[in-house]
Structure formats: structure tokens, C-alpha cells
Amino acid sequence: MRRRAAEYRRPVRRKFSYWIWALLGLFSIAGLVLFVLHHNQHEDRVEHTALERNARIERVAHRELNFTEEVLSPTSFSRQLAQQMILAKAYVIIAKEHNNLHLAWELSSKIRSCQLLLSKAAMRGEPITLEEAEPIIKSLSFLIFKAQSAHYDIATTIMTMKSHIQALEERANAATVQSTVFGQLAAEALPKSLHCVNVKLTADWLIKRVLQELADDKRNSPRLTDNNLYHFCIFSDNVLATSVVVNSTVSNADHPKQLVFHIVTNGVNYGAMQAWYLNNDFKGSTIEVRNIEEFSWLNASYAPIVKQLLDPDSRAYYFGGDQDLKIEPKLRNPKYLSLLNHLRFYIPEIYPQLEKVVFLDDDVVVQKDLTPLFSLDLHGNVNGAVETCLEAFHRYYKYLNFSNSIISSKFDPQTCGWAFGMNVFDLIAWRKENVTARYHQWQEQNADGTLWKLGTLPAGLLTFYGLTEPLDRRWHVLGLGYDINIDNRLIESAAVIHFNGNMKPWLKLAIGRYKPLWERYINQSHPYLQDCVTS
């Protein structure tokens, strides 16, 4: 009678197990066949398998065991145990759902025994033998049969597993969002060591009157307006980052004394920035540091962006406690609330006597002489930039809202995008085309945020549309702040490498492969850096 009952249940069991396999995608038909064979205890098959197993052990005795291959081998006991363990884990969930805690405990106990045996085999580097596997296979087979023989019908099981899958998906999605938010917070934070350097430099600026007098003397240097020299603009509140930009540029220049750097920072970091550049020499180059708060003309009545940044709704969007998780976390980065980030659209107003400048972001490293950029023919265009549309997602439709008729009626969504971070600006052409007025018009039309989300690049794509000259890709290689797979040959050939992304080189979450490219331009022997790092 017992044999008849087993024969009667066998097709039902196969059908039931098949539905579980189809739902979870975790077991194979081969594994279930092996399970049935072991459950019915076909001794002739066991003996045959044992012979094969012994022969296999003899073959691998002379070499180190590859446990991955062992688990994947259709004739290994490791694979049988792994497959039974997967099936048993599914029944643990189902048993708990039906409050059969004793069965769930028995299954969990055998799963632990199975895991322990697999772990021992992996540690010792030898296959699992029949003597080791047989007791666990038999006991797991019995418990799985017991679970299948319980009152769990297929419909109930499927609904239970679906609910668990949905719950796991929700948890995975929540974890992904949380990870992104934490990554964004880490990217926005200033490391303690850099803050320490800022504090020491600010103290120097306030205490040492001679530094302030020296800054006043340099303010009227004729080199700052000499168009026979090479002028670079950097807008940043990060002292060490701008120092790397300046140092890497002069270190790779053929004639560093002909370089002039125009740095604009905010009031909080102005003293630290001045103290740093007045106390350090950068191969005889000229360095000017200015405070954005000096630009009285940059106010809400003139610049739409100032009015928008002062808007209470905008500030609540960034700093309010109630934040919509549906909004991409990086778009809440307070850097978008920093006027320094938008100064690139006012370069002719800041430097009315200059004719051509190279704009550099503070997260770049210069590896080649950049002075040839000043002799490039931009063919009457205002902006020289490297295009980024080798990847499809760097086209206009990625940045702009083409469901809005203002955008769709004037632009092709497939238009190639380009990058900020290393740009050549012809300021004569800029003034002729009245580019800043263009920028103001687009900012006014986007007051409600319907044309693009946030940031300076979408505004730049619209403002410099038809006024951008494509540069050779080797002038500006991007992605070192997020892409771990950039070709070394591309990096080596680049004039400028850009750490755009959250993994900035001054942060602990920087990509280790690229960090030395940035660190080589830091004066590690500087006493303030040594004090702040060790403390």
C-alpha cells in the first residue's frame, strides 16, 4: 500500500515541483529528477553513482578542486545538495506562512547542515563523498516530501510566493533609493581634513595683515588684462581642488609664467583661498582670487537665476525635510543652489577686457599643455567643447523636455550634446552674439522648471546652440567620477581628465584606480595638509 501511495503521489509531486521551479526560476529539471531518484532509493542507481563518484575523486585527487565547477557538475553531490537546499528554503517560507513552525524549524536545521557540509568541502578543497552526502540527502528528501504532502495547494503556494517576490522587489527598490541618497550625501560633504585646512588658512588670512596688503597690491596687476597671455577661469569654493587644477596646468605648460588664473569663490572661502595662493608659488604664474559678493551687478533685477535661487520654493526643494523620493536624488544637490555654478554664463561681464579664456571646472586634472587651445579656429563660434554623443543618452532629448512645444519646435532631440568642464570661450564673439541675454531669456522661460530640470548643462545646450565648435575628443575625457572602465590609453592621451560624477578624487568614495592621477598634484609635504591628515 505504501508503494502504491508513493506511485500515486509521484506525478502530483512532479507537477507541484514543476510549478515551484517555474515561479522561482531557481531549480532545474535535472535537479528534480535527481531528487525523485534519491527519494525512491534506487540502490542500483546509487551504487552506479558511487562508482562514478569514486572514479571522479581519483581523477581530481592530483589537482586542486575548483568548487564552482564542482557545484555546477551534474554528477556531483554538491550540486544535488545545493538544489535540494534551494527547494527546502522555499518550503521554509511556505511552512511559516501556514504557521507550521515545527516543519520550518526541521527544514532550517537540515539547510544549516547542508550549508556546513558545502562550506567544509570548499575549505578543504575536496569533493563531498557519498558517505557525507547520503544522510543529508535522505533527510532533506523526507522533509521536502513531508512538506509537499501537507495541505499546501498549488494556488496558495503561488500566491504566497508572489507576495514574497513583490515584497522583496519593494525592499530592493527602497534599498537602491537609499543607497543613492547616501552616495549623494557623501559626495556633497567636505572631508574633515579639507575643512581643517580651510580653517587654518582662514585664520592666517585674518591674523596676518601682510597677506591682505599683498592681495591689494596684486589686484591691479596689468597681467590680469593682458590678452597676450593665456587666461583660465575657475569658479569654486574648494581650495584643494582648485589648487590641483592650477598646479596640474602649470606643471604641464611649456611656459607657465605666461599663464593667468582667475579664481572666483564665495565669501566663506575667500580668505582661505587668498591665503593659499599668496603663500604658495605655482611656477611663476599669475593668480587672481575674487569674491563673488563683490559683484553687486549680479542681482535679482539683472539675473533671472538669482531671483530663482532666492525663491522660497526653490530653497525648500533643496533643504526642506519632506522630500519626494520619486525625484532623482542628484537633482537635489545644493550645488545647483550655488551661484558659483552659474558664473560661467557671466564671464564677459566679470572680465570685460579679456578676449579669450579657457574655462576649467574644479574637478579636472590637466595632463598636457593647454596653450594651443587659444590658437584654435572656432570658425566664428563662441564655445569650443568636446561632444559627448558617442553614447546615445548624451543627446538633447536626455536633458530637455521635448514634450514642451517651446523645445520641440526649435531643437532636434538627436542633436549631439557637449560637456562643460573644459571650454574655450571667444569673448569677442560672445559679446557680438549677446550670449548672456540668450541665457537670461531661457532662464526666464524655465522659471517653472518645465523646459529642463536643473543644472547648468541644459541651459548651456540651449544658450550655445549653433554657437559651439566641436573639439577633438582627446582635449577632454570625462567620467572619472563614475565610470570604472575607462580605457587607460584614452586617459593617457587626454589633455584634461574630468572627475565628473559623485566619486570625486578628494573623497573616500573616489575610484581608487584614478585617484593617483589627482593626488600627484598635491603638495603632501605642506605642513597644514600633514597636520590635518594626521589629526
PDB file of N, CA, C and O in Angstrom, residues 339-395:
ATOM      1  N   LEU A 339      25.403  80.084  -6.687  1.00  0.00           N
ATOM      2  CA  LEU A 339      25.555  80.990  -7.826  1.00  0.00           C
ATOM      3  C   LEU A 339      26.902  80.796  -8.508  1.00  0.00           C
ATOM      4  O   LEU A 339      27.048  81.088  -9.698  1.00  0.00           O
ATOM      5  N   LEU A 340      27.895  80.269  -7.768  1.00  0.00           N
ATOM      6  CA  LEU A 340      29.195  79.983  -8.385  1.00  0.00           C
ATOM      7  C   LEU A 340      29.045  79.054  -9.584  1.00  0.00           C
ATOM      8  O   LEU A 340      29.781  79.167 -10.567  1.00  0.00           O
ATOM      9  N   ASN A 341      28.097  78.151  -9.493  1.00  0.00           N
ATOM     10  CA  ASN A 341      27.888  77.182 -10.565  1.00  0.00           C
ATOM     11  C   ASN A 341      27.358  77.830 -11.837  1.00  0.00           C
ATOM     12  O   ASN A 341      27.474  77.266 -12.920  1.00  0.00           O
ATOM     13  N   HIS A 342      26.780  79.022 -11.718  1.00  0.00           N
ATOM     14  CA  HIS A 342      26.187  79.706 -12.873  1.00  0.00           C
ATOM     15  C   HIS A 342      27.040  80.865 -13.376  1.00  0.00           C
ATOM     16  O   HIS A 342      26.669  81.513 -14.351  1.00  0.00           O
ATOM     17  N   LEU A 343      28.186  81.124 -12.721  1.00  0.00           N
ATOM     18  CA  LEU A 343      29.028  82.243 -13.138  1.00  0.00           C
ATOM     19  C   LEU A 343      29.589  82.071 -14.544  1.00  0.00           C
ATOM     20  O   LEU A 343      29.969  83.049 -15.186  1.00  0.00           O
ATOM     21  N   ARG A 344      29.647  80.838 -15.037  1.00  0.00           N
ATOM     22  CA  ARG A 344      30.201  80.591 -16.371  1.00  0.00           C
ATOM     23  C   ARG A 344      29.441  81.349 -17.460  1.00  0.00           C
ATOM     24  O   ARG A 344      29.980  81.580 -18.536  1.00  0.00           O
ATOM     25  N   PHE A 345      28.199  81.727 -17.195  1.00  0.00           N
ATOM     26  CA  PHE A 345      27.400  82.455 -18.181  1.00  0.00           C
ATOM     27  C   PHE A 345      27.628  83.979 -18.104  1.00  0.00           C
ATOM     28  O   PHE A 345      27.021  84.726 -18.864  1.00  0.00           O
ATOM     29  N   TYR A 346      28.493  84.404 -17.180  1.00  0.00           N
ATOM     30  CA  TYR A 346      28.738  85.843 -16.991  1.00  0.00           C
ATOM     31  C   TYR A 346      30.215  86.198 -17.149  1.00  0.00           C
ATOM     32  O   TYR A 346      30.647  87.257 -16.693  1.00  0.00           O
ATOM     33  N   ILE A 347      30.993  85.358 -17.787  1.00  0.00           N
ATOM     34  CA  ILE A 347      32.433  85.594 -17.917  1.00  0.00           C
ATOM     35  C   ILE A 347      32.753  86.938 -18.585  1.00  0.00           C
ATOM     36  O   ILE A 347      33.636  87.661 -18.109  1.00  0.00           O
ATOM     37  N   PRO A 348      32.071  87.336 -19.672  1.00  0.00           N
ATOM     38  CA  PRO A 348      32.400  88.637 -20.271  1.00  0.00           C
ATOM     39  C   PRO A 348      32.131  89.817 -19.336  1.00  0.00           C
ATOM     40  O   PRO A 348      32.823  90.840 -19.410  1.00  0.00           O
ATOM     41  N   GLU A 349      31.120  89.690 -18.470  1.00  0.00           N
ATOM     42  CA  GLU A 349      30.832  90.751 -17.515  1.00  0.00           C
ATOM     43  C   GLU A 349      31.884  90.794 -16.408  1.00  0.00           C
ATOM     44  O   GLU A 349      32.258  91.871 -15.923  1.00  0.00           O
ATOM     45  N   ILE A 350      32.367  89.624 -15.994  1.00  0.00           N
ATOM     46  CA  ILE A 350      33.359  89.572 -14.920  1.00  0.00           C
ATOM     47  C   ILE A 350      34.719  90.067 -15.413  1.00  0.00           C
ATOM     48  O   ILE A 350      35.446  90.749 -14.691  1.00  0.00           O
ATOM     49  N   TYR A 351      35.038  89.733 -16.675  1.00  0.00           N
ATOM     50  CA  TYR A 351      36.339  90.096 -17.253  1.00  0.00           C
ATOM     51  C   TYR A 351      36.113  90.850 -18.563  1.00  0.00           C
ATOM     52  O   TYR A 351      36.311  90.310 -19.655  1.00  0.00           O
ATOM     53  N   PRO A 352      35.692  92.107 -18.480  1.00  0.00           N
ATOM     54  CA  PRO A 352      35.301  92.859 -19.686  1.00  0.00           C
ATOM     55  C   PRO A 352      36.448  93.155 -20.646  1.00  0.00           C
ATOM     56  O   PRO A 352      36.202  93.436 -21.825  1.00  0.00           O
ATOM     57  N   GLN A 353      37.678  93.068 -20.196  1.00  0.00           N
ATOM     58  CA  GLN A 353      38.806  93.410 -21.064  1.00  0.00           C
ATOM     59  C   GLN A 353      39.458  92.199 -21.726  1.00  0.00           C
ATOM     60  O   GLN A 353      40.337  92.354 -22.574  1.00  0.00           O
ATOM     61  N   LEU A 354      39.017  91.004 -21.362  1.00  0.00           N
ATOM     62  CA  LEU A 354      39.619  89.799 -21.943  1.00  0.00           C
ATOM     63  C   LEU A 354      38.932  89.421 -23.247  1.00  0.00           C
ATOM     64  O   LEU A 354      37.739  89.685 -23.448  1.00  0.00           O
ATOM     65  N   GLU A 355      39.688  88.754 -24.131  1.00  0.00           N
ATOM     66  CA  GLU A 355      39.173  88.380 -25.449  1.00  0.00           C
ATOM     67  C   GLU A 355      38.938  86.884 -25.589  1.00  0.00           C
ATOM     68  O   GLU A 355      38.065  86.459 -26.359  1.00  0.00           O
ATOM     69  N   LYS A 356      39.720  86.080 -24.901  1.00  0.00           N
ATOM     70  CA  LYS A 356      39.553  84.621 -24.983  1.00  0.00           C
ATOM     71  C   LYS A 356      40.000  84.009 -23.662  1.00  0.00           C
ATOM     72  O   LYS A 356      41.028  84.405 -23.092  1.00  0.00           O
ATOM     73  N   VAL A 357      39.221  83.042 -23.178  1.00  0.00           N
ATOM     74  CA  VAL A 357      39.571  82.354 -21.930  1.00  0.00           C
ATOM     75  C   VAL A 357      39.296  80.859 -22.097  1.00  0.00           C
ATOM     76  O   VAL A 357      38.500  80.441 -22.944  1.00  0.00           O
ATOM     77  N   VAL A 358      39.961  80.089 -21.250  1.00  0.00           N
ATOM     78  CA  VAL A 358      39.646  78.663 -21.117  1.00  0.00           C
ATOM     79  C   VAL A 358      39.009  78.475 -19.746  1.00  0.00           C
ATOM     80  O   VAL A 358      39.591  78.856 -18.722  1.00  0.00           O
ATOM     81  N   PHE A 359      37.803  77.919 -19.745  1.00  0.00           N
ATOM     82  CA  PHE A 359      37.077  77.666 -18.502  1.00  0.00           C
ATOM     83  C   PHE A 359      37.374  76.244 -18.035  1.00  0.00           C
ATOM     84  O   PHE A 359      37.290  75.289 -18.809  1.00  0.00           O
ATOM     85  N   LEU A 360      37.725  76.096 -16.748  1.00  0.00           N
ATOM     86  CA  LEU A 360      38.024  74.788 -16.169  1.00  0.00           C
ATOM     87  C   LEU A 360      37.167  74.564 -14.923  1.00  0.00           C
ATOM     88  O   LEU A 360      37.083  75.446 -14.057  1.00  0.00           O
ATOM     89  N   ASP A 361      36.546  73.385 -14.820  1.00  0.00           N
ATOM     90  CA  ASP A 361      35.857  73.008 -13.585  1.00  0.00           C
ATOM     91  C   ASP A 361      36.897  72.646 -12.526  1.00  0.00           C
ATOM     92  O   ASP A 361      38.049  72.322 -12.844  1.00  0.00           O
ATOM     93  N   ASP A 362      36.462  72.640 -11.267  1.00  0.00           N
ATOM     94  CA  ASP A 362      37.419  72.363 -10.191  1.00  0.00           C
ATOM     95  C   ASP A 362      37.664  70.875  -9.975  1.00  0.00           C
ATOM     96  O   ASP A 362      38.467  70.496  -9.111  1.00  0.00           O
ATOM     97  N   ASP A 363      36.989  70.017 -10.751  1.00  0.00           N
ATOM     98  CA  ASP A 363      37.219  68.575 -10.611  1.00  0.00           C
ATOM     99  C   ASP A 363      37.926  67.989 -11.833  1.00  0.00           C
ATOM    100  O   ASP A 363      37.685  66.845 -12.211  1.00  0.00           O
ATOM    101  N   VAL A 364      38.795  68.801 -12.452  1.00  0.00           N
ATOM    102  CA  VAL A 364      39.577  68.312 -13.587  1.00  0.00           C
ATOM    103  C   VAL A 364      41.055  68.266 -13.212  1.00  0.00           C
ATOM    104  O   VAL A 364      41.496  68.899 -12.253  1.00  0.00           O
ATOM    105  N   VAL A 365      41.796  67.486 -13.984  1.00  0.00           N
ATOM    106  CA  VAL A 365      43.253  67.449 -13.888  1.00  0.00           C
ATOM    107  C   VAL A 365      43.801  67.650 -15.294  1.00  0.00           C
ATOM    108  O   VAL A 365      43.362  66.994 -16.240  1.00  0.00           O
ATOM    109  N   VAL A 366      44.739  68.567 -15.434  1.00  0.00           N
ATOM    110  CA  VAL A 366      45.331  68.867 -16.741  1.00  0.00           C
ATOM    111  C   VAL A 366      46.587  68.018 -16.914  1.00  0.00           C
ATOM    112  O   VAL A 366      47.426  67.944 -16.003  1.00  0.00           O
ATOM    113  N   GLN A 367      46.713  67.378 -18.074  1.00  0.00           N
ATOM    114  CA  GLN A 367      47.841  66.481 -18.329  1.00  0.00           C
ATOM    115  C   GLN A 367      48.710  66.909 -19.510  1.00  0.00           C
ATOM    116  O   GLN A 367      49.751  66.310 -19.748  1.00  0.00           O
ATOM    117  N   LYS A 368      48.275  67.922 -20.250  1.00  0.00           N
ATOM    118  CA  LYS A 368      49.024  68.389 -21.418  1.00  0.00           C
ATOM    119  C   LYS A 368      49.037  69.922 -21.401  1.00  0.00           C
ATOM    120  O   LYS A 368      48.272  70.567 -20.675  1.00  0.00           O
ATOM    121  N   ASP A 369      49.893  70.480 -22.218  1.00  0.00           N
ATOM    122  CA  ASP A 369      49.943  71.937 -22.368  1.00  0.00           C
ATOM    123  C   ASP A 369      48.652  72.417 -23.035  1.00  0.00           C
ATOM    124  O   ASP A 369      48.295  71.950 -24.124  1.00  0.00           O
ATOM    125  N   LEU A 370      47.939  73.334 -22.398  1.00  0.00           N
ATOM    126  CA  LEU A 370      46.648  73.798 -22.919  1.00  0.00           C
ATOM    127  C   LEU A 370      46.749  75.077 -23.746  1.00  0.00           C
ATOM    128  O   LEU A 370      45.740  75.536 -24.290  1.00  0.00           O
ATOM    129  N   THR A 371      47.935  75.648 -23.853  1.00  0.00           N
ATOM    130  CA  THR A 371      48.036  76.916 -24.590  1.00  0.00           C
ATOM    131  C   THR A 371      47.652  76.794 -26.075  1.00  0.00           C
ATOM    132  O   THR A 371      47.178  77.786 -26.644  1.00  0.00           O
ATOM    133  N   PRO A 372      47.821  75.619 -26.733  1.00  0.00           N
ATOM    134  CA  PRO A 372      47.361  75.517 -28.124  1.00  0.00           C
ATOM    135  C   PRO A 372      45.858  75.753 -28.296  1.00  0.00           C
ATOM    136  O   PRO A 372      45.402  76.056 -29.402  1.00  0.00           O
ATOM    137  N   LEU A 373      45.086  75.608 -27.212  1.00  0.00           N
ATOM    138  CA  LEU A 373      43.643  75.861 -27.305  1.00  0.00           C
ATOM    139  C   LEU A 373      43.355  77.302 -27.733  1.00  0.00           C
ATOM    140  O   LEU A 373      42.361  77.578 -28.413  1.00  0.00           O
ATOM    141  N   PHE A 374      44.227  78.218 -27.329  1.00  0.00           N
ATOM    142  CA  PHE A 374      43.983  79.635 -27.606  1.00  0.00           C
ATOM    143  C   PHE A 374      44.186  79.984 -29.081  1.00  0.00           C
ATOM    144  O   PHE A 374      43.713  81.020 -29.536  1.00  0.00           O
ATOM    145  N   SER A 375      44.869  79.127 -29.812  1.00  0.00           N
ATOM    146  CA  SER A 375      45.084  79.398 -31.238  1.00  0.00           C
ATOM    147  C   SER A 375      44.149  78.593 -32.133  1.00  0.00           C
ATOM    148  O   SER A 375      44.243  78.661 -33.358  1.00  0.00           O
ATOM    149  N   LEU A 376      43.226  77.813 -31.537  1.00  0.00           N
ATOM    150  CA  LEU A 376      42.264  77.051 -32.336  1.00  0.00           C
ATOM    151  C   LEU A 376      41.296  77.993 -33.038  1.00  0.00           C
ATOM    152  O   LEU A 376      40.848  78.995 -32.471  1.00  0.00           O
ATOM    153  N   ASP A 377      40.950  77.653 -34.265  1.00  0.00           N
ATOM    154  CA  ASP A 377      39.965  78.420 -35.021  1.00  0.00           C
ATOM    155  C   ASP A 377      38.572  77.899 -34.667  1.00  0.00           C
ATOM    156  O   ASP A 377      38.226  76.749 -34.977  1.00  0.00           O
ATOM    157  N   LEU A 378      37.775  78.712 -34.021  1.00  0.00           N
ATOM    158  CA  LEU A 378      36.409  78.317 -33.639  1.00  0.00           C
ATOM    159  C   LEU A 378      35.400  78.644 -34.736  1.00  0.00           C
ATOM    160  O   LEU A 378      34.191  78.446 -34.541  1.00  0.00           O
ATOM    161  N   HIS A 379      35.877  79.149 -35.878  1.00  0.00           N
ATOM    162  CA  HIS A 379      35.024  79.443 -37.036  1.00  0.00           C
ATOM    163  C   HIS A 379      33.842  80.346 -36.680  1.00  0.00           C
ATOM    164  O   HIS A 379      32.703  80.097 -37.089  1.00  0.00           O
ATOM    165  N   GLY A 380      34.145  81.365 -35.892  1.00  0.00           N
ATOM    166  CA  GLY A 380      33.118  82.336 -35.538  1.00  0.00           C
ATOM    167  C   GLY A 380      32.229  81.911 -34.392  1.00  0.00           C
ATOM    168  O   GLY A 380      31.347  82.676 -33.971  1.00  0.00           O
ATOM    169  N   ASN A 381      32.413  80.702 -33.868  1.00  0.00           N
ATOM    170  CA  ASN A 381      31.602  80.231 -32.752  1.00  0.00           C
ATOM    171  C   ASN A 381      32.111  80.789 -31.430  1.00  0.00           C
ATOM    172  O   ASN A 381      33.244  81.267 -31.327  1.00  0.00           O
ATOM    173  N   VAL A 382      31.271  80.698 -30.423  1.00  0.00           N
ATOM    174  CA  VAL A 382      31.584  81.255 -29.112  1.00  0.00           C
ATOM    175  C   VAL A 382      32.246  80.224 -28.211  1.00  0.00           C
ATOM    176  O   VAL A 382      33.175  80.529 -27.463  1.00  0.00           O
ATOM    177  N   ASN A 383      31.788  78.988 -28.284  1.00  0.00           N
ATOM    178  CA  ASN A 383      32.159  77.938 -27.346  1.00  0.00           C
ATOM    179  C   ASN A 383      32.862  76.795 -28.073  1.00  0.00           C
ATOM    180  O   ASN A 383      32.315  76.220 -29.015  1.00  0.00           O
ATOM    181  N   GLY A 384      34.062  76.472 -27.631  1.00  0.00           N
ATOM    182  CA  GLY A 384      34.747  75.276 -28.112  1.00  0.00           C
ATOM    183  C   GLY A 384      34.636  74.195 -27.059  1.00  0.00           C
ATOM    184  O   GLY A 384      35.060  74.390 -25.917  1.00  0.00           O
ATOM    185  N   ALA A 385      34.023  73.045 -27.413  1.00  0.00           N
ATOM    186  CA  ALA A 385      33.767  71.998 -26.423  1.00  0.00           C
ATOM    187  C   ALA A 385      33.845  70.628 -27.074  1.00  0.00           C
ATOM    188  O   ALA A 385      33.656  70.481 -28.289  1.00  0.00           O
ATOM    189  N   VAL A 386      34.104  69.621 -26.262  1.00  0.00           N
ATOM    190  CA  VAL A 386      34.139  68.233 -26.727  1.00  0.00           C
ATOM    191  C   VAL A 386      32.725  67.670 -26.695  1.00  0.00           C
ATOM    192  O   VAL A 386      32.029  67.773 -25.679  1.00  0.00           O
ATOM    193  N   GLU A 387      32.301  67.085 -27.817  1.00  0.00           N
ATOM    194  CA  GLU A 387      30.964  66.485 -27.879  1.00  0.00           C
ATOM    195  C   GLU A 387      30.944  65.161 -27.123  1.00  0.00           C
ATOM    196  O   GLU A 387      31.952  64.460 -27.020  1.00  0.00           O
ATOM    197  N   THR A 388      29.759  64.815 -26.619  1.00  0.00           N
ATOM    198  CA  THR A 388      29.620  63.620 -25.772  1.00  0.00           C
ATOM    199  C   THR A 388      28.567  62.656 -26.292  1.00  0.00           C
ATOM    200  O   THR A 388      28.007  61.884 -25.517  1.00  0.00           O
ATOM    201  N   CYS A 389      28.282  62.687 -27.595  1.00  0.00           N
ATOM    202  CA  CYS A 389      27.187  61.860 -28.109  1.00  0.00           C
ATOM    203  C   CYS A 389      27.662  60.529 -28.685  1.00  0.00           C
ATOM    204  O   CYS A 389      26.947  59.898 -29.465  1.00  0.00           O
ATOM    205  N   LEU A 390      28.870  60.082 -28.321  1.00  0.00           N
ATOM    206  CA  LEU A 390      29.259  58.734 -28.721  1.00  0.00           C
ATOM    207  C   LEU A 390      28.312  57.725 -28.070  1.00  0.00           C
ATOM    208  O   LEU A 390      28.046  56.663 -28.593  1.00  0.00           O
ATOM    209  N   GLU A 391      27.813  58.078 -26.882  1.00  0.00           N
ATOM    210  CA  GLU A 391      26.759  57.293 -26.238  1.00  0.00           C
ATOM    211  C   GLU A 391      25.424  57.972 -26.534  1.00  0.00           C
ATOM    212  O   GLU A 391      25.303  59.192 -26.468  1.00  0.00           O
ATOM    213  N   ALA A 392      24.421  57.174 -26.867  1.00  0.00           N
ATOM    214  CA  ALA A 392      23.138  57.723 -27.331  1.00  0.00           C
ATOM    215  C   ALA A 392      22.481  58.641 -26.309  1.00  0.00           C
ATOM    216  O   ALA A 392      21.790  59.582 -26.660  1.00  0.00           O
ATOM    217  N   PHE A 393      22.700  58.360 -25.000  1.00  0.00           N
ATOM    218  CA  PHE A 393      21.963  59.128 -23.984  1.00  0.00           C
ATOM    219  C   PHE A 393      22.514  60.527 -23.762  1.00  0.00           C
ATOM    220  O   PHE A 393      22.010  61.253 -22.931  1.00  0.00           O
ATOM    221  N   HIS A 394      23.572  60.924 -24.489  1.00  0.00           N
ATOM    222  CA  HIS A 394      24.107  62.270 -24.329  1.00  0.00           C
ATOM    223  C   HIS A 394      23.633  63.198 -25.434  1.00  0.00           C
ATOM    224  O   HIS A 394      24.347  64.103 -25.839  1.00  0.00           O
ATOM    225  N   ARG A 395      22.446  62.969 -25.912  1.00  0.00           N
ATOM    226  CA  ARG A 395      21.848  63.856 -26.906  1.00  0.00           C
ATOM    227  C   ARG A 395      20.826  64.767 -26.226  1.00  0.00           C
ATOM    228  O   ARG A 395      20.487  64.585 -25.061  1.00  0.00           O
TER     229      ARG A 395
END
